[in-house]
CSV table of C-alpha atoms in Angstrom, one decimal:
chain,number,residue,atom,x,y,z
A,1256,MET,CA,0.1,-0.1,0.1
A,1257,GLU,CA,1.5,3.4,-1.1
A,1258,PRO,CA,1.4,6.1,1.6
A,1259,LYS,CA,-1.6,8.5,1.5
A,1260,THR,CA,-2.3,12.0,3.0
A,1261,SER,CA,-5.9,10.8,3.6
A,1262,LEU,CA,-7.7,7.8,4.3
A,1263,PRO,CA,-11.3,6.8,5.8
A,1264,PRO,CA,-11.4,5.0,9.1
A,1265,ALA,CA,-10.1,1.3,8.9
A,1266,SER,CA,-9.0,-1.7,10.8
A,1267,GLY,CA,-7.2,-4.7,10.1
A,1268,GLY,CA,-4.8,-7.3,10.9
A,1269,VAL,CA,-1.2,-7.2,10.3
A,1270,LEU,CA,1.8,-10.0,10.8
A,1271,LEU,CA,4.5,-8.4,12.4
A,1272,GLN,CA,8.3,-9.8,12.2
A,1273,GLY,CA,9.2,-10.8,15.7
A,1274,LYS,CA,12.6,-12.7,16.7
A,1275,ARG,CA,11.0,-16.0,16.6
A,1276,GLY,CA,8.6,-15.6,13.6
A,1277,LYS,CA,5.4,-14.0,13.0
A,1278,LEU,CA,3.4,-11.8,15.7
A,1279,LEU,CA,-0.3,-11.5,15.2
A,1280,GLY,CA,-1.3,-7.7,15.4
A,1281,HIS,CA,-4.3,-5.7,14.7
A,1282,TYR,CA,-4.4,-1.9,14.0
A,1283,TYR,CA,-7.3,0.5,14.2
A,1284,LEU,CA,-7.0,3.7,12.2
A,1285,PRO,CA,-9.3,6.9,12.9
A,1286,GLY,CA,-9.3,8.1,9.1
A,1287,GLY,CA,-8.6,11.8,8.0
A,1288,ASP,CA,-5.4,13.4,7.2
A,1289,TYR,CA,-2.0,11.3,8.1
A,1290,PRO,CA,0.2,10.9,10.1
A,1291,LYS,CA,-1.6,10.5,13.4
A,1292,PRO,CA,-0.3,9.8,16.8
A,1293,VAL,CA,-0.1,6.2,17.5
A,1294,VAL,CA,-0.6,4.1,20.8
A,1295,LEU,CA,1.0,0.6,20.9
A,1296,ILE,CA,-1.1,-1.6,23.4
A,1297,CYS,CA,0.2,-4.3,25.4
A,1298,HIS,CA,-1.8,-6.9,27.0
A,1299,GLY,CA,-0.9,-9.1,30.1
A,1300,ILE,CA,-0.5,-12.8,30.6
A,1301,PRO,CA,-2.2,-14.7,29.3
A,1302,GLY,CA,-4.0,-12.1,27.5
A,1303,LYS,CA,-7.7,-12.6,28.0
A,1304,GLU,CA,-8.2,-8.9,28.8
A,1305,ARG,CA,-6.8,-7.4,25.4
A,1306,LEU,CA,-8.3,-3.9,25.8
A,1307,PHE,CA,-9.9,-3.7,22.3
A,1308,ASP,CA,-12.4,-1.4,23.9
A,1309,PHE,CA,-9.6,1.0,24.6
A,1310,ALA,CA,-8.2,0.7,21.3
A,1311,ILE,CA,-11.5,1.5,19.7
A,1312,ALA,CA,-12.0,4.4,22.0
A,1313,LEU,CA,-8.6,5.8,21.1
A,1314,ARG,CA,-9.0,5.4,17.5
A,1315,GLU,CA,-12.5,7.7,17.8
A,1316,ALA,CA,-10.3,10.1,19.9
A,1317,GLY,CA,-7.9,10.5,16.8
A,1318,PHE,CA,-5.2,7.9,17.5
A,1319,CYS,CA,-3.9,5.1,15.6
A,1320,THR,CA,-3.5,2.0,17.6
A,1321,LEU,CA,-1.4,-1.1,17.2
A,1322,SER,CA,-2.2,-4.2,19.6
A,1323,PHE,CA,0.0,-7.7,19.1
A,1324,HIS,CA,0.3,-11.0,20.5
A,1325,TYR,CA,3.4,-12.1,22.2
A,1326,SER,CA,5.4,-15.0,20.9
A,1327,GLY,CA,3.8,-18.6,22.0
A,1328,SER,CA,0.3,-16.7,22.8
A,1329,TRP,CA,-2.7,-16.6,20.5
A,1330,GLY,CA,-1.3,-17.8,17.6
A,1331,SER,CA,1.7,-15.8,17.2
A,1332,ASP,CA,4.8,-17.9,16.3
A,1333,GLY,CA,7.6,-19.1,19.0
A,1334,ASP,CA,7.6,-20.1,22.5
A,1335,TYR,CA,6.5,-17.7,25.5
A,1336,SER,CA,8.5,-16.3,28.0
A,1337,VAL,CA,8.4,-12.9,29.8
A,1338,SER,CA,11.9,-12.2,28.2
A,1339,HIS,CA,10.7,-13.0,24.8
A,1340,CYS,CA,7.6,-10.6,25.6
A,1341,PHE,CA,10.2,-7.8,26.3
A,1342,GLU,CA,11.7,-8.4,22.7
A,1343,ASP,CA,8.3,-8.8,21.0
A,1344,CYS,CA,7.5,-5.1,22.3
A,1345,LEU,CA,10.7,-4.0,20.5
A,1346,SER,CA,9.6,-5.9,17.2
A,1347,ALA,CA,6.3,-4.1,17.5
A,1348,LEU,CA,8.0,-0.7,18.2
A,1349,ASP,CA,10.3,-1.4,15.0
A,1350,TYR,CA,7.0,-1.7,12.9
A,1351,ILE,CA,5.8,1.7,14.2
A,1352,ARG,CA,9.3,3.2,13.6
A,1353,ASN,CA,9.7,1.8,10.2
A,1354,ASN,CA,6.2,3.3,9.3
A,1355,GLU,CA,6.1,2.0,5.8
A,1356,ASN,CA,2.4,3.2,5.0
A,1357,GLY,CA,3.1,6.8,6.6
A,1358,TRP,CA,0.2,6.4,9.1
A,1359,PHE,CA,2.1,7.2,12.4
A,1360,ASP,CA,3.3,10.5,13.5
A,1361,LEU,CA,6.7,9.3,15.1
A,1362,ASN,CA,6.6,12.5,17.1
A,1363,ASN,CA,3.9,11.2,19.1
A,1364,VAL,CA,4.2,7.5,19.7
A,1365,PHE,CA,2.6,6.3,23.0
A,1366,MET,CA,2.3,3.1,24.9
A,1367,VAL,CA,-0.6,1.6,27.0
A,1368,GLY,CA,-0.1,-1.7,28.9
A,1369,HIS,CA,-2.4,-3.7,31.4
A,1370,SER,CA,-1.0,-6.0,34.2
A,1371,MET,CA,2.0,-7.7,32.7
A,1372,GLY,CA,1.7,-5.3,29.9
A,1373,GLY,CA,2.3,-2.6,32.2
A,1374,LEU,CA,5.6,-4.0,32.7
A,1375,MET,CA,6.4,-4.2,29.2
A,1376,THR,CA,5.4,-0.7,29.0
A,1377,ALA,CA,7.5,0.5,31.6
A,1378,ARG,CA,10.7,-1.2,30.5
A,1379,THR,CA,10.0,-0.2,26.6
A,1380,ALA,CA,9.0,3.5,27.4
A,1381,ALA,CA,12.1,3.5,30.0
A,1382,GLN,CA,14.5,2.2,27.4
A,1383,ASN,CA,13.3,4.1,24.2
A,1384,GLN,CA,13.2,7.7,23.5
A,1385,LEU,CA,10.7,7.1,20.9
A,1386,ILE,CA,8.0,6.5,23.3
A,1387,LYS,CA,6.9,9.9,24.5
A,1388,ALA,CA,4.6,8.8,27.4
A,1389,GLY,CA,3.1,5.8,28.7
A,1390,VAL,CA,0.0,4.5,30.6
A,1391,LEU,CA,0.4,1.6,32.9
A,1392,LEU,CA,-3.0,-0.2,33.9
A,1393,ALA,CA,-2.8,-2.4,37.0
A,1394,PRO,CA,0.9,-2.8,36.4
A,1395,MET,CA,2.5,-6.1,37.4
A,1396,ASP,CA,5.7,-6.2,39.2
A,1397,PHE,CA,7.2,-9.5,38.3
A,1398,LYS,CA,9.8,-9.3,41.1
A,1399,PRO,CA,7.6,-10.9,43.4
A,1400,VAL,CA,7.1,-13.9,41.4
A,1401,VAL,CA,11.1,-14.1,41.2
A,1402,GLU,CA,11.1,-14.4,44.8
A,1403,GLU,CA,8.3,-16.8,45.0
A,1404,THR,CA,10.2,-19.2,42.5
A,1405,GLN,CA,13.4,-18.9,44.6
A,1406,GLY,CA,11.5,-19.8,47.5
A,1407,ARG,CA,12.1,-16.5,49.4
A,1408,CYS,CA,8.2,-16.1,50.1
A,1409,GLU,CA,4.9,-17.8,50.2
A,1410,PRO,CA,3.4,-18.9,47.0
A,1411,GLN,CA,0.9,-16.2,45.8
A,1412,TYR,CA,1.2,-16.5,42.1
A,1413,ARG,CA,1.5,-20.2,41.3
A,1414,ASP,CA,-1.8,-21.1,40.8
A,1415,PHE,CA,-2.5,-18.0,38.4
A,1416,LEU,CA,0.5,-18.7,36.4
A,1417,ASP,CA,-0.2,-22.4,36.2
A,1418,GLU,CA,-3.6,-21.5,34.6
A,1419,ALA,CA,-2.2,-18.8,32.4
A,1420,PHE,CA,0.3,-21.5,30.9
A,1421,LEU,CA,-2.7,-23.4,29.6
A,1422,TRP,CA,-3.3,-20.6,27.2
A,1423,LEU,CA,0.3,-20.4,26.0
A,1424,LYS,CA,2.8,-22.3,23.9
A,1425,GLY,CA,6.2,-23.7,25.2
A,1426,VAL,CA,6.2,-22.2,28.8
A,1427,THR,CA,6.1,-24.3,32.1
A,1428,ARG,CA,6.9,-23.7,35.7
A,1429,GLU,CA,10.7,-24.8,34.9
A,1430,THR,CA,11.1,-22.8,31.8
A,1431,MET,CA,9.7,-19.7,33.8
A,1432,ARG,CA,12.0,-20.2,36.5
A,1433,GLN,CA,14.9,-20.6,34.4
A,1434,ASP,CA,14.0,-17.4,32.6
A,1435,MET,CA,13.6,-15.4,35.9
A,1436,ALA,CA,16.9,-16.8,37.2
A,1437,VAL,CA,18.8,-15.4,34.3
A,1438,ASN,CA,16.8,-12.3,33.7
A,1439,ALA,CA,15.5,-11.5,37.3
A,1440,ALA,CA,16.6,-7.8,37.3
A,1441,ALA,CA,14.6,-6.9,34.2
A,1442,MET,CA,11.5,-8.1,35.9
A,1443,ASP,CA,11.6,-5.6,38.6
A,1444,ILE,CA,9.3,-2.9,37.6
A,1445,CYS,CA,10.8,-0.4,40.0
A,1446,SER,CA,14.3,-0.5,38.4
A,1447,TYR,CA,12.7,1.5,35.4
A,1448,ALA,CA,11.4,4.3,37.8
A,1449,GLU,CA,14.5,6.6,37.1
A,1450,ALA,CA,14.0,6.5,33.5
A,1451,LEU,CA,10.1,6.8,33.7
A,1452,ALA,CA,10.5,9.7,36.0
A,1453,ASP,CA,11.4,11.8,33.0
A,1454,LYS,CA,8.6,11.1,31.0
A,1455,PRO,CA,5.0,11.6,31.5
A,1456,ILE,CA,3.4,8.4,33.1
A,1457,LEU,CA,-0.2,7.6,34.0
A,1458,THR,CA,-0.8,4.8,36.3
A,1459,VAL,CA,-4.2,3.4,37.2
A,1460,ALA,CA,-4.8,0.8,39.8
A,1461,GLY,CA,-7.7,-0.7,41.7
A,1462,THR,CA,-8.3,-1.1,45.4
A,1463,LEU,CA,-10.2,-4.4,44.9
A,1464,ASP,CA,-7.2,-5.8,42.7
A,1465,ALA,CA,-7.0,-9.5,44.5
A,1466,LEU,CA,-4.5,-10.6,42.0
A,1467,LEU,CA,-2.0,-7.7,41.8
A,1468,PRO,CA,-2.7,-5.8,45.0
A,1469,LEU,CA,-2.0,-2.0,44.9
A,1470,GLU,CA,0.6,-1.9,47.5
A,1471,GLN,CA,2.6,-4.5,46.3
A,1472,HIS,CA,2.5,-3.4,42.5
A,1473,ALA,CA,1.1,0.0,41.3
A,1474,GLY,CA,1.8,1.6,44.7
A,1475,LYS,CA,5.4,0.6,44.8
A,1476,LEU,CA,6.1,2.0,41.4
A,1477,ASN,CA,4.2,5.3,42.1
A,1478,ALA,CA,6.4,5.7,45.2
A,1479,ALA,CA,9.7,5.0,43.4
A,1480,ILE,CA,8.6,7.2,40.3
A,1481,ALA,CA,7.6,10.2,42.8
A,1482,ALA,CA,10.7,9.9,44.8
A,1483,TYR,CA,12.7,11.3,42.0
A,1484,GLY,CA,10.5,14.7,42.2
A,1485,LYS,CA,10.1,15.3,38.5
A,1486,GLY,CA,6.3,15.7,38.5
A,1487,LYS,CA,5.5,14.1,35.7
A,1488,LEU,CA,3.5,11.2,37.2
A,1489,THR,CA,-0.3,11.1,37.4
A,1490,ALA,CA,-1.7,8.2,39.6
A,1491,LYS,CA,-5.1,7.3,39.8
A,1492,VAL,CA,-7.0,4.7,42.2
A,1493,TYR,CA,-10.4,3.4,41.7
A,1494,ASP,CA,-12.7,1.0,43.8
A,1495,THR,CA,-12.3,-1.6,40.7
A,1496,ASP,CA,-10.8,-5.4,40.5
A,1497,HIS,CA,-7.7,-6.3,38.4
A,1498,PRO,CA,-9.6,-6.4,34.8
A,1499,PHE,CA,-11.2,-2.8,35.4
A,1500,ASN,CA,-14.8,-4.4,35.5
A,1501,MET,CA,-15.9,-1.4,37.4
A,1502,PHE,CA,-15.3,2.3,36.4
A,1503,ARG,CA,-14.1,1.1,33.2
A,1504,PRO,CA,-15.6,4.2,31.1
A,1505,GLU,CA,-14.1,6.6,33.4
A,1506,ILE,CA,-10.8,4.9,33.2
A,1507,ARG,CA,-10.8,4.9,29.3
A,1508,GLN,CA,-11.5,8.5,29.5
A,1509,ASP,CA,-8.6,8.9,31.8
A,1510,VAL,CA,-6.3,7.4,29.4
A,1511,ILE,CA,-7.6,9.4,26.4
A,1512,ASP,CA,-7.4,12.6,28.2
A,1513,PHE,CA,-3.8,11.9,29.6
A,1514,LEU,CA,-2.6,10.9,25.9
A,1515,ARG,CA,-4.2,14.1,24.4
A,1516,GLU,CA,-2.6,16.2,26.8
A,1517,ASN,CA,0.9,14.9,25.5
A,1518,VAL,CA,0.4,15.3,21.9
A,1519,ASP,CA,2.3,17.9,20.4
């Protein structure tokens, strides 16, 4: 498809080139004159909550969106691991950077991630200048999972991960343990706080989140970012659960308002 300056609204699938083969992706385009601001959306593990309503709402607000599935999940090639997910985010970001269709305004590239996708967003935004601002929805710190596999705390996430593995390819407790043994530092979401403090960041968390309690995950990250005193963090808390079954329209609007404020 040749680049165009004006297009009608559109949506479709796209196969992204990842390190382990193809990654299944999906885009929404708002229509009108291009290029447009673009939002890379990252789901969690195993990805049952995929934020498509957020993607559509962002499209209606004038943003292009790109969602994708990590290696070994939902039909994407390769085997699943947290470290592979980090690499897959970079592959999706490369697709945006290459901008073959001319859809994307590369001065306005954003990320939104839910749960483990919040960790993906934190690391990718912290390490890539292309990402202008990030939204972390019920972000997951994988450090407690690392500590659990090392026998340093009581099991809290084992049953959740065992259920998640049923949806994923090539991952078991043992492969996850090996990945965390080698790459534990990368899974500590607070390790990205200093770099994130230099960018506009919105976090949204729920007081009723039984899977990722506020004080153990989003709250820790908020405190770590705020400690740098840059004043670019916006933290919102709702009386909702991990998938945001309550106050979801309000949270969608928070995301839209935050990203609009950061578009040049």
